DNA sequence: GCCAACGTTGGC
DNA sequence: GCCAACGTTGGC
């Protein structure tokens, strides 16, 4: 069981855009960072992850799930770059912003706080459940 | 809009 | 294989 966090600038690709893709979801292309790629390689079908808006908003706005395992990034000219597909699963009733995450001692170890530049990050089970609760999701969608 | 932090590139 | 230079990200 694993949980993740996907970052996107809403100007480039927003949570609403992901929702509009429906069941099919969206290839999470464009990632050119080895740590982020390795995280995607480790993902399994049905794994859940937060969808975070960077730059503008700076808050967790939704929960997505992996709909296709890592495969070559169709936008890359180099086969080393791979990505998964994700689709929207649930809205966040009460989005939590970066200030609130930073202010919470239970979330101080999040990669979002410690390495804000990593675009695809792991989230611990504890962080996932705790954040969901703060956000008004008492019975959050679980990874398989 | 600025700038710090980070990751990647490329020269040696 | 090291490391300086550069480009990019993202918070502020």
Coordinates of N, CA, C and O (backbone and C1' of nucleotides) in Angstrom, one line a residue:
Chain A
X1 N 0.9 -1.2 0.0 CA 0.0 0.0 0.0 C 0.9 1.2 0.0 O 1.8 1.4 0.8
X2 N 0.6 2.1 -0.9 CA 1.4 3.3 -1.0 C 0.6 4.5 -1.4 O -0.4 4.3 -2.1
X3 N 1.0 5.7 -1.0 CA 0.3 6.9 -1.4 C 1.3 7.9 -1.9 O 2.5 7.8 -1.6
X4 N 0.8 8.8 -2.7 CA 1.6 9.7 -3.5 C 1.1 11.1 -3.5 O 0.0 11.4 -3.0
X5 N 1.9 12.0 -4.1 CA 1.4 13.4 -4.3 C 1.9 13.9 -5.6 O 3.1 13.7 -6.0
X6 N 0.9 14.3 -6.4 CA 1.2 14.9 -7.8 C 1.1 16.4 -7.7 O 0.1 16.9 -7.3
X7 N 2.1 17.0 -8.2 CA 2.1 18.5 -8.2 C 1.9 19.0 -9.7 O 2.4 18.4 -10.6
X8 N 1.1 20.0 -9.7 CA 0.9 20.7 -11.0 C 0.6 22.1 -10.9 O -0.2 22.5 -9.9
X9 N 1.1 23.0 -11.7 CA 0.7 24.3 -11.7 C -0.7 24.4 -12.4 O -0.8 23.9 -13.5
X10 N -1.6 25.0 -11.7 CA -3.0 25.0 -12.3 C -3.1 25.7 -13.6 O -3.9 25.4 -14.4
X11 N -2.1 26.7 -13.9 CA -2.1 27.3 -15.2 C -1.8 26.3 -16.3 O -2.2 26.4 -17.4
X12 N -0.9 25.3 -16.0 CA -0.5 24.4 -17.0 C -1.5 23.2 -17.1 O -1.9 22.8 -18.2
X13 N -1.9 22.6 -15.9 CA -2.8 21.5 -15.9 C -3.5 21.5 -14.5 O -2.8 21.2 -13.5
X14 N -4.7 21.7 -14.5 CA -5.4 21.9 -13.2 C -6.2 20.7 -12.8 O -6.5 19.8 -13.6
X15 N -6.7 20.6 -11.6 CA -7.5 19.6 -11.1 C -8.8 19.5 -11.9 O -9.3 18.4 -12.2
X16 N -9.4 20.6 -12.3 CA -10.6 20.6 -13.1 C -10.3 19.9 -14.4 O -11.2 19.2 -15.0
X17 N -9.1 20.2 -15.0 CA -8.8 19.6 -16.3 C -8.7 18.0 -16.1 O -9.1 17.3 -17.0
X18 N -8.1 17.6 -15.0 CA -8.0 16.2 -14.8 C -9.4 15.5 -14.7 O -9.7 14.5 -15.3
X19 N -10.3 16.2 -13.9 CA -11.6 15.7 -13.8 C -12.3 15.6 -15.1 O -13.1 14.7 -15.4
X20 N -12.1 16.5 -16.0 CA -12.7 16.5 -17.3 C -12.3 15.4 -18.2 O -12.9 15.0 -19.2
X21 N -11.1 14.7 -17.8 CA -10.7 13.6 -18.6 C -11.4 12.3 -18.2 O -11.3 11.3 -18.9
X22 N -12.1 12.3 -17.1 CA -12.9 11.2 -16.7 C -12.2 9.9 -16.4 O -11.0 10.0 -15.9
X23 N -12.8 8.8 -16.7 CA -12.3 7.5 -16.4 C -10.9 7.2 -17.1 O -10.0 6.6 -16.5
X24 N -10.8 7.7 -18.3 CA -9.6 7.5 -19.0 C -8.3 8.1 -18.4 O -7.2 7.6 -18.4
X25 N -8.6 9.3 -17.8 CA -7.5 10.0 -17.1 C -6.5 10.6 -18.1 O -6.8 10.9 -19.2
X26 N -5.3 10.8 -17.6 CA -4.3 11.7 -18.2 C -2.9 11.1 -18.1 O -2.6 10.7 -17.0
X27 N -2.2 11.0 -19.2 CA -0.8 10.6 -19.1 C -0.1 11.7 -18.3 O -0.2 12.9 -18.6
X28 N 0.6 11.3 -17.2 CA 1.3 12.3 -16.4 C 2.7 12.6 -17.0 O 3.7 12.4 -16.4
X29 N 2.6 13.2 -18.2 CA 3.9 13.3 -19.0 C 4.6 14.6 -18.6 O 4.2 15.4 -17.8
X30 N 5.8 14.7 -19.1 CA 6.6 15.9 -18.9 C 7.6 15.9 -17.8 O 8.3 16.8 -17.6
X31 N 7.5 14.8 -17.0 CA 8.4 14.7 -15.8 C 9.8 14.3 -16.3 O 10.0 13.3 -17.0
X32 N 10.8 15.2 -16.0 CA 12.2 14.9 -16.4 C 13.1 15.0 -15.2 O 14.1 15.7 -15.2
X33 N 12.7 14.2 -14.3 CA 13.5 14.1 -13.0 C 13.5 12.7 -12.6 O 12.5 12.0 -12.5
X34 N 14.7 12.2 -12.2 CA 14.8 10.7 -12.0 C 14.1 10.3 -10.7 O 13.5 9.2 -10.7
X35 N 14.2 11.1 -9.7 CA 13.5 10.7 -8.4 C 12.0 10.6 -8.7 O 11.3 9.6 -8.3
X36 N 11.4 11.6 -9.4 CA 10.0 11.6 -9.7 C 9.7 10.4 -10.6 O 8.7 9.7 -10.4
X37 N 10.5 10.1 -11.6 CA 10.3 8.9 -12.5 C 10.3 7.6 -11.7 O 9.4 6.8 -11.9
X38 N 11.3 7.5 -10.8 CA 11.4 6.3 -10.0 C 10.1 6.1 -9.1 O 9.7 5.0 -8.9
X39 N 9.6 7.2 -8.6 CA 8.4 7.1 -7.8 C 7.2 6.6 -8.7 O 6.5 5.7 -8.3
X40 N 7.2 7.1 -9.9 CA 6.1 6.6 -10.8 C 6.3 5.1 -11.2 O 5.3 4.4 -11.3
X41 N 7.5 4.7 -11.3 CA 7.8 3.3 -11.6 C 7.3 2.4 -10.5 O 7.0 1.2 -10.7
X42 N 7.3 2.9 -9.3 CA 6.9 2.1 -8.1 C 5.4 2.1 -7.9 O 4.9 1.3 -7.0
X43 N 4.7 2.8 -8.7 CA 3.2 2.9 -8.5 C 2.5 1.7 -9.0 O 3.0 1.1 -10.0
X44 N 1.4 1.3 -8.3 CA 0.6 0.2 -8.8 C -0.8 0.8 -9.2 O -1.2 1.8 -8.7
X45 N -1.5 0.0 -10.0 CA -2.8 0.3 -10.4 C -3.7 0.5 -9.2 O -3.7 -0.3 -8.3
X46 N -4.4 1.7 -9.2 CA -5.3 1.9 -8.0 C -4.6 2.7 -6.9 O -5.3 3.1 -6.0
X47 N -3.3 2.9 -6.9 CA -2.7 3.7 -5.9 C -3.3 5.1 -5.9 O -3.5 5.7 -7.0
X48 N -3.5 5.6 -4.7 CA -4.1 7.0 -4.6 C -3.0 8.0 -4.3 O -2.0 7.7 -3.7
X49 N -3.3 9.2 -4.7 CA -2.4 10.3 -4.5 C -3.1 11.6 -4.4 O -4.1 11.8 -5.1
X50 N -2.5 12.5 -3.7 CA -3.1 13.9 -3.6 C -2.7 14.6 -4.9 O -1.7 14.4 -5.5
X51 N -3.6 15.5 -5.3 CA -3.3 16.4 -6.4 C -3.1 17.8 -5.8 O -4.0 18.4 -5.2
X52 N -1.9 18.3 -6.0 CA -1.5 19.6 -5.4 C -1.3 20.7 -6.4 O -0.6 20.4 -7.4
X53 N -1.9 21.8 -6.2 CA -1.7 23.0 -7.1 C -0.5 23.8 -6.6 O -0.6 24.4 -5.5
X54 N 0.6 23.8 -7.3 CA 1.7 24.6 -7.0 C 1.6 26.0 -7.5 O 0.8 26.3 -8.4
X55 N 2.4 26.9 -6.9 CA 2.5 28.3 -7.4 C 1.2 29.1 -7.1 O 1.2 30.0 -6.4
X56 N 0.1 28.7 -7.8 CA -1.1 29.4 -7.5 C -2.1 28.5 -6.8 O -2.3 27.4 -7.2
X57 N -2.5 29.0 -5.6 CA -3.4 28.1 -4.8 C -2.5 27.5 -3.7 O -2.8 27.7 -2.5
X58 N -1.5 26.8 -4.1 CA -0.6 26.0 -3.2 C -1.5 25.3 -2.2 O -1.4 25.5 -1.0
X59 N -2.3 24.4 -2.7 CA -3.1 23.6 -1.8 C -3.5 22.3 -2.4 O -3.4 22.1 -3.7
X60 N -3.8 21.3 -1.6 CA -4.2 20.0 -2.0 C -5.7 20.1 -2.4 O -6.5 20.4 -1.5
X61 N -6.0 19.8 -3.6 CA -7.4 20.0 -4.1 C -8.1 18.8 -4.5 O -9.3 18.8 -4.7
X62 N -7.4 17.6 -4.6 CA -8.2 16.4 -4.9 C -7.4 15.2 -4.7 O -6.2 15.2 -4.4
X63 N -8.1 14.0 -4.9 CA -7.4 12.7 -4.8 C -7.5 12.0 -6.2 O -8.6 12.0 -6.8
X64 N -6.4 11.6 -6.7 CA -6.3 10.9 -8.0 C -5.9 9.5 -7.7 O -5.4 9.1 -6.6
X65 N -6.0 8.6 -8.8 CA -5.5 7.3 -8.7 C -4.8 6.9 -10.0 O -5.1 7.5 -11.0
X66 N -3.9 5.9 -9.8 CA -3.1 5.5 -11.0 C -4.0 4.6 -11.8 O -4.6 3.6 -11.4
X67 N -4.1 5.0 -13.1 CA -5.0 4.2 -14.0 C -4.2 3.4 -15.0 O -4.7 2.6 -15.8
X68 N -2.9 3.7 -15.1 CA -2.0 2.9 -16.0 C -0.6 2.9 -15.4 O -0.1 3.9 -14.9
X69 N 0.0 1.7 -15.4 CA 1.4 1.6 -14.9 C 2.4 2.4 -15.7 O 2.1 2.9 -16.8
X70 N 3.6 2.6 -15.1 CA 4.6 3.4 -15.8 C 4.8 2.9 -17.2 O 4.9 1.7 -17.4
X71 N 4.9 3.8 -18.2 CA 5.2 3.4 -19.6 C 6.0 4.6 -20.2 O 6.0 5.6 -19.6
X72 N 6.6 4.4 -21.3 CA 7.3 5.5 -21.9 C 6.5 6.7 -22.1 O 5.3 6.7 -22.5
X73 N 7.1 7.9 -21.7 CA 6.5 9.2 -21.9 C 6.3 9.5 -23.3 O 7.4 9.7 -24.0
X74 N 5.1 9.7 -23.8 CA 4.9 9.9 -25.2 C 5.5 11.3 -25.7 O 5.7 11.5 -26.9
X75 N 5.7 12.1 -24.7 CA 6.3 13.5 -25.1 C 7.8 13.5 -25.0 O 8.4 14.6 -25.3
X76 N 8.4 12.4 -24.6 CA 9.9 12.4 -24.5 C 10.6 11.8 -25.7 O 10.1 10.9 -26.3
X77 N 11.7 12.4 -26.0 CA 12.5 11.8 -27.1 C 13.5 10.8 -26.6 O 14.2 10.2 -27.4
X78 N 13.5 10.6 -25.3 CA 14.4 9.7 -24.7 C 13.6 8.6 -23.9 O 12.8 9.0 -23.0
X79 N 13.9 7.3 -24.1 CA 13.1 6.3 -23.5 C 13.3 6.1 -22.0 O 12.6 5.4 -21.3
X80 N 14.3 6.9 -21.4 CA 14.5 6.8 -20.0 C 13.3 7.4 -19.2 O 13.1 7.1 -18.1
X81 N 12.6 8.3 -19.9 CA 11.5 9.0 -19.2 C 10.2 8.2 -19.4 O 9.7 7.9 -20.5
X82 N 9.7 7.9 -18.2 CA 8.4 7.1 -18.2 C 7.4 7.8 -17.3 O 7.8 8.7 -16.5
X83 N 6.2 7.5 -17.4 CA 5.2 8.1 -16.6 C 4.0 7.2 -16.5 O 3.8 6.3 -17.3
X84 N 3.2 7.4 -15.5 CA 1.9 6.7 -15.3 C 0.8 7.5 -15.9 O 1.0 8.7 -16.3
X85 N -0.4 6.9 -15.9 CA -1.6 7.7 -16.1 C -2.4 7.8 -14.8 O -2.4 6.9 -14.0
X86 N -3.0 9.0 -14.6 CA -3.8 9.1 -13.4 C -5.2 9.7 -13.8 O -5.4 10.3 -14.9
X87 N -6.2 9.4 -12.9 CA -7.5 9.9 -13.1 C -8.0 10.5 -11.8 O -7.6 10.0 -10.7
X88 N -9.0 11.4 -11.9 CA -9.5 12.0 -10.7 C -10.5 11.0 -10.0 O -11.2 10.3 -10.6
X89 N -10.4 11.0 -8.6 CA -11.2 10.1 -7.9 C -12.2 10.8 -6.9 O -13.3 10.5 -6.8
X90 N -11.7 11.8 -6.2 CA -12.5 12.5 -5.3 C -12.1 14.0 -5.1 O -10.9 14.3 -5.1
X91 N -13.0 14.8 -5.0 CA -12.7 16.2 -4.6 C -12.4 16.3 -3.1 O -12.8 15.4 -2.3
X92 N -11.6 17.3 -2.7 CA -11.3 17.5 -1.3 C -12.3 18.5 -0.8 O -12.4 19.6 -1.3
X93 N -13.1 18.1 0.2 CA -14.2 19.0 0.7 C -13.6 20.3 1.2 O -14.1 21.4 0.9
X94 N -12.5 20.2 2.0 CA -11.9 21.4 2.6 C -10.4 21.4 2.3 O -9.6 20.9 3.0
X95 N -10.0 22.0 1.1 CA -8.6 22.0 0.7 C -7.7 22.5 1.8 O -8.0 23.4 2.5
X96 N -6.5 21.9 2.0 CA -5.5 22.3 2.9 C -4.4 23.0 2.2 O -3.9 22.4 1.2
X97 N -4.0 24.2 2.6 CA -3.0 24.9 1.9 C -1.6 24.7 2.5 O -1.5 24.1 3.6
X98 N -0.6 25.1 1.8 CA 0.8 24.9 2.2 C 1.1 25.5 3.6 O 1.8 24.9 4.4
X99 N 0.5 26.7 3.9 CA 0.7 27.3 5.2 C 0.2 26.4 6.3 O 0.9 26.2 7.3
X100 N -0.9 25.8 6.1 CA -1.5 24.9 7.1 C -0.7 23.6 7.3 O -0.5 23.1 8.4
X101 N -0.2 23.1 6.1 CA 0.7 21.9 6.2 C 2.0 22.2 7.0 O 2.4 21.5 7.8
X102 N 2.6 23.4 6.7 CA 3.8 23.7 7.3 C 3.6 24.0 8.8 O 4.5 23.8 9.6
X103 N 2.4 24.5 9.2 CA 2.1 24.8 10.6 C 1.8 23.6 11.4 O 1.8 23.7 12.6
X104 N 1.6 22.5 10.8 CA 1.2 21.3 11.5 C 2.4 20.4 11.8 O 3.0 19.8 10.9
X105 N 2.7 20.2 13.1 CA 3.9 19.4 13.4 C 3.8 18.0 12.9 O 4.9 17.4 12.6
X106 N 2.6 17.4 12.7 CA 2.5 16.1 12.2 C 2.8 16.0 10.7 O 2.9 14.9 10.2
X107 N 2.9 17.1 10.1 CA 3.2 17.1 8.6 C 4.5 17.7 8.3 O 4.9 17.9 7.1
X108 N 5.3 18.0 9.3 CA 6.6 18.7 9.2 C 7.6 17.9 8.3 O 8.5 18.4 7.7
X109 N 7.4 16.5 8.3 CA 8.4 15.7 7.6 C 8.0 15.4 6.2 O 8.7 14.7 5.4
X110 N 6.9 16.0 5.7 CA 6.4 15.8 4.4 C 7.5 16.3 3.4 O 8.1 17.3 3.6
X111 N 7.6 15.6 2.3 CA 8.5 16.0 1.2 C 8.1 17.3 0.6 O 8.9 18.2 0.3
X112 N 6.8 17.5 0.6 CA 6.3 18.8 0.1 C 6.9 20.0 0.9 O 7.1 21.1 0.4
X113 N 7.2 19.8 2.2 CA 7.8 20.8 3.0 C 9.3 20.8 2.9 O 9.9 21.8 2.8
X114 N 9.9 19.6 2.8 CA 11.3 19.4 2.9 C 12.0 19.6 1.5 O 13.1 20.0 1.4
X115 N 11.3 19.2 0.5 CA 11.8 19.3 -0.9 C 10.7 19.7 -1.8 O 10.1 18.9 -2.5
X116 N 10.4 21.0 -1.8 CA 9.2 21.4 -2.5 C 9.3 21.3 -4.0 O 8.3 21.4 -4.7
X117 N 10.5 21.0 -4.5 CA 10.6 20.9 -6.0 C 10.3 19.6 -6.6 O 10.2 19.5 -7.8
X118 N 10.3 18.5 -5.8 CA 10.0 17.2 -6.3 C 8.6 17.1 -6.8 O 7.7 17.3 -5.9
X119 N 8.4 16.8 -8.0 CA 7.0 16.9 -8.6 C 6.1 15.7 -8.4 O 4.9 15.8 -8.5
X120 N 6.7 14.6 -8.1 CA 6.0 13.4 -7.8 C 6.6 12.8 -6.6 O 7.8 12.3 -6.6
X121 N 5.9 12.8 -5.5 CA 6.4 12.4 -4.2 C 5.6 11.3 -3.5 O 4.4 11.2 -3.7
X122 N 6.3 10.5 -2.7 CA 5.6 9.6 -1.8 C 5.0 10.3 -0.6 O 5.6 11.3 -0.1
X123 N 3.9 9.8 -0.1 CA 3.3 10.3 1.1 C 3.1 9.1 2.0 O 2.7 8.0 1.5
X124 N 3.4 9.2 3.3 CA 3.2 8.1 4.2 C 1.7 7.8 4.4 O 0.9 8.7 4.2
X125 N 1.4 6.6 4.8 CA 0.0 6.2 5.1 C -0.5 7.2 6.2 O -1.7 7.6 6.1
X126 N 0.3 7.4 7.2 CA -0.1 8.3 8.3 C -0.5 9.7 7.8 O -1.5 10.3 8.2
X127 N 0.4 10.2 7.0 CA 0.2 11.6 6.4 C -1.1 11.6 5.6 O -1.9 12.5 5.6
X128 N -1.3 10.5 4.8 CA -2.5 10.5 3.9 C -3.8 10.5 4.7 O -4.6 11.3 4.4
X129 N -3.8 9.6 5.6 CA -5.1 9.5 6.4 C -5.3 10.8 7.2 O -6.4 11.3 7.3
X130 N -4.2 11.3 7.8 CA -4.4 12.5 8.7 C -4.8 13.7 7.8 O -5.7 14.4 8.2
X131 N -4.2 13.9 6.7 CA -4.6 15.0 5.8 C -6.0 14.9 5.3 O -6.8 15.8 5.3
X132 N -6.4 13.7 5.0 CA -7.8 13.4 4.5 C -8.8 13.8 5.6 O -9.8 14.5 5.4
X133 N -8.4 13.5 6.9 CA -9.3 13.8 8.0 C -9.4 15.3 8.1 O -10.5 15.9 8.3
X134 N -8.3 16.0 8.1 CA -8.3 17.5 8.2 C -9.1 18.1 7.1 O -9.7 19.2 7.3
X135 N -9.1 17.4 5.9 CA -9.8 18.0 4.8 C -11.3 17.6 4.7 O -11.9 18.0 3.7
X136 N -11.7 16.9 5.7 CA -13.1 16.5 5.7 C -13.5 15.2 5.1 O -14.6 14.9 4.9
X137 N -12.5 14.4 4.8 CA -12.7 13.1 4.3 C -12.4 12.0 5.4 O -11.3 11.6 5.6
X138 N -13.5 11.6 6.1 CA -13.3 10.7 7.2 C -13.1 9.3 6.7 O -12.5 8.4 7.4
X139 N -13.6 9.0 5.5 CA -13.4 7.6 4.9 C -12.8 7.7 3.5 O -13.5 7.5 2.5
X140 N -11.5 8.1 3.5 CA -10.9 8.4 2.2 C -10.7 7.1 1.3 O -10.7 6.0 1.8
X141 N -10.6 7.3 0.0 CA -10.3 6.2 -0.9 C -8.9 5.7 -0.6 O -8.0 6.5 -0.3
X142 N -8.8 4.4 -0.5 CA -7.6 3.7 -0.1 C -6.8 3.1 -1.3 O -7.5 2.7 -2.3
X143 N -5.5 3.1 -1.2 CA -4.7 2.3 -2.1 C -5.0 0.9 -1.9 O -5.3 0.5 -0.8
X144 N -4.9 0.0 -2.9 CA -5.1 -1.4 -2.8 C -4.0 -2.0 -1.8 O -3.0 -1.6 -1.7
Chain B
dG1 P 6.3 41.0 -13.5 O5' 7.8 41.3 -12.9 C5' 7.8 42.2 -11.9 C4' 8.8 41.8 -10.9 C3' 10.1 41.2 -11.5 O3' 11.1 41.7 -10.6 C1' 9.1 39.6 -10.0
dC2 P 12.6 41.5 -10.9 O5' 13.1 40.8 -9.6 C5' 12.7 41.3 -8.4 C4' 13.1 40.3 -7.3 C3' 14.4 39.7 -7.5 O3' 15.1 39.8 -6.2 C1' 12.8 38.0 -7.2
dC3 P 16.7 39.7 -6.2 O5' 16.8 38.2 -5.5 C5' 16.0 37.9 -4.4 C4' 16.0 36.4 -4.1 C3' 17.4 35.8 -4.4 O3' 17.6 34.8 -3.5 C1' 15.8 34.7 -5.7
dA4 P 19.0 34.6 -2.8 O5' 18.7 33.3 -1.9 C5' 17.5 33.2 -1.2 C4' 17.1 31.7 -1.3 C3' 18.2 30.7 -1.1 O3' 17.8 29.7 -0.3 C1' 17.1 30.3 -3.2
dA5 P 18.8 28.5 0.1 O5' 18.2 27.3 -0.8 C5' 16.8 27.0 -0.7 C4' 16.6 25.9 -1.7 C3' 17.6 24.7 -1.6 O3' 16.9 23.5 -1.7 C1' 17.4 25.6 -3.8
dC6 P 17.6 22.2 -1.3 O5' 17.6 21.4 -2.7 C5' 16.3 21.3 -3.4 C4' 16.6 21.2 -4.8 C3' 17.5 20.0 -5.2 O3' 16.8 19.0 -5.7 C1' 17.9 22.0 -6.5
dG7 P 17.3 17.5 -5.9 O5' 17.4 17.5 -7.5 C5' 16.5 18.2 -8.3 C4' 16.9 18.2 -9.7 C3' 17.7 17.0 -10.2 O3' 17.3 16.6 -11.5 C1' 18.9 18.9 -10.6
dT8 P 17.9 15.3 -12.2 O5' 18.5 16.0 -13.5 C5' 17.8 17.1 -14.2 C4' 18.8 17.7 -15.1 C3' 19.6 16.8 -16.0 O3' 19.5 17.2 -17.3 C1' 21.0 18.4 -14.9
dT9 P 20.2 16.4 -18.5 O5' 21.3 17.3 -19.0 C5' 21.1 18.7 -19.1 C4' 22.4 19.4 -19.4 C3' 23.3 18.7 -20.3 O3' 23.7 19.6 -21.4 C1' 24.5 19.2 -18.3
dG10 P 24.4 19.2 -22.7 O5' 25.9 19.5 -22.3 C5' 26.3 20.9 -21.9 C4' 27.7 20.9 -21.5 C3' 28.6 20.1 -22.4 O3' 29.9 20.8 -22.5 C1' 28.8 19.3 -20.2
dG11 P 30.8 20.6 -23.7 O5' 32.1 21.3 -23.2 C5' 32.0 22.4 -22.3 C4' 33.1 22.3 -21.3 C3' 34.5 21.9 -21.8 O3' 35.5 22.7 -21.2 C1' 33.8 20.5 -20.0
dC12 P 36.9 22.7 -21.9 O5' 37.8 21.8 -20.9 C5' 38.0 22.2 -19.5 C4' 38.4 21.0 -18.7 C3' 39.5 20.1 -19.3 O3' 40.8 20.6 -18.8 C1' 37.8 18.8 -18.2
Chain C
dG1 P 33.4 6.3 -12.7 O5' 33.6 7.7 -12.0 C5' 34.9 7.8 -11.3 C4' 34.9 9.3 -11.1 C3' 33.7 9.8 -10.3 O3' 34.2 10.8 -9.5 C1' 34.0 11.0 -12.3
dC2 P 33.6 11.2 -8.2 O5' 34.0 12.7 -8.2 C5' 35.3 13.1 -8.5 C4' 35.4 14.5 -9.0 C3' 34.5 15.5 -8.2 O3' 35.3 16.6 -7.9 C1' 34.1 15.6 -10.6
dC3 P 35.0 17.6 -6.7 O5' 34.5 18.8 -7.5 C5' 35.2 19.3 -8.6 C4' 34.4 20.3 -9.4 C3' 33.4 21.1 -8.6 O3' 33.3 22.4 -9.2 C1' 32.3 20.0 -10.3
dA4 P 33.5 23.7 -8.3 O5' 33.5 24.8 -9.4 C5' 34.2 24.6 -10.6 C4' 33.4 25.1 -11.8 C3' 32.6 26.4 -11.5 O3' 32.6 27.2 -12.7 C1' 31.1 24.6 -12.2
dA5 P 31.9 28.6 -12.8 O5' 30.7 28.3 -13.7 C5' 31.0 27.7 -15.0 C4' 29.7 27.4 -15.7 C3' 28.7 28.6 -15.6 O3' 28.1 28.8 -16.9 C1' 27.7 26.7 -14.8
dC6 P 27.3 30.1 -17.3 O5' 25.9 29.5 -17.5 C5' 25.8 28.2 -18.3 C4' 24.5 27.6 -17.9 C3' 23.3 28.5 -17.9 O3' 22.5 28.2 -19.0 C1' 23.3 26.9 -16.1
dG7 P 21.2 29.0 -19.3 O5' 20.0 28.1 -18.7 C5' 20.1 26.7 -19.1 C4' 18.9 26.0 -18.4 C3' 17.6 26.8 -18.5 O3' 16.5 25.9 -18.7 C1' 18.2 26.4 -16.2
dT8 P 15.0 26.4 -18.8 O5' 14.5 25.9 -17.4 C5' 14.7 24.5 -17.1 C4' 14.1 24.2 -15.7 C3' 12.7 24.8 -15.6 O3' 11.9 23.8 -15.0 C1' 14.0 25.6 -13.8
dT9 P 10.3 23.9 -14.9 O5' 10.0 23.8 -13.4 C5' 10.7 22.9 -12.6 C4' 10.7 23.3 -11.2 C3' 9.3 23.7 -10.7 O3' 8.9 22.9 -9.7 C1' 10.9 25.3 -10.1
dG10 P 7.5 22.8 -9.1 O5' 7.5 23.9 -8.0 C5' 8.3 23.8 -6.9 C4' 8.2 25.1 -6.1 C3' 6.8 25.6 -6.0 O3' 6.6 26.1 -4.6 C1' 8.2 27.3 -6.8
dG11 P 5.3 26.0 -3.9 O5' 5.7 26.8 -2.6 C5' 7.0 26.5 -2.0 C4' 7.6 27.8 -1.4 C3' 6.7 28.7 -0.7 O3' 7.3 29.2 0.4 C1' 7.6 29.9 -2.5
dC12 P 6.5 29.8 1.6 O5' 6.7 31.4 1.4 C5' 8.0 31.9 1.5 C4' 8.0 33.3 0.9 C3' 6.8 34.2 1.3 O3' 7.2 35.0 2.4 C1' 7.5 34.4 -1.0

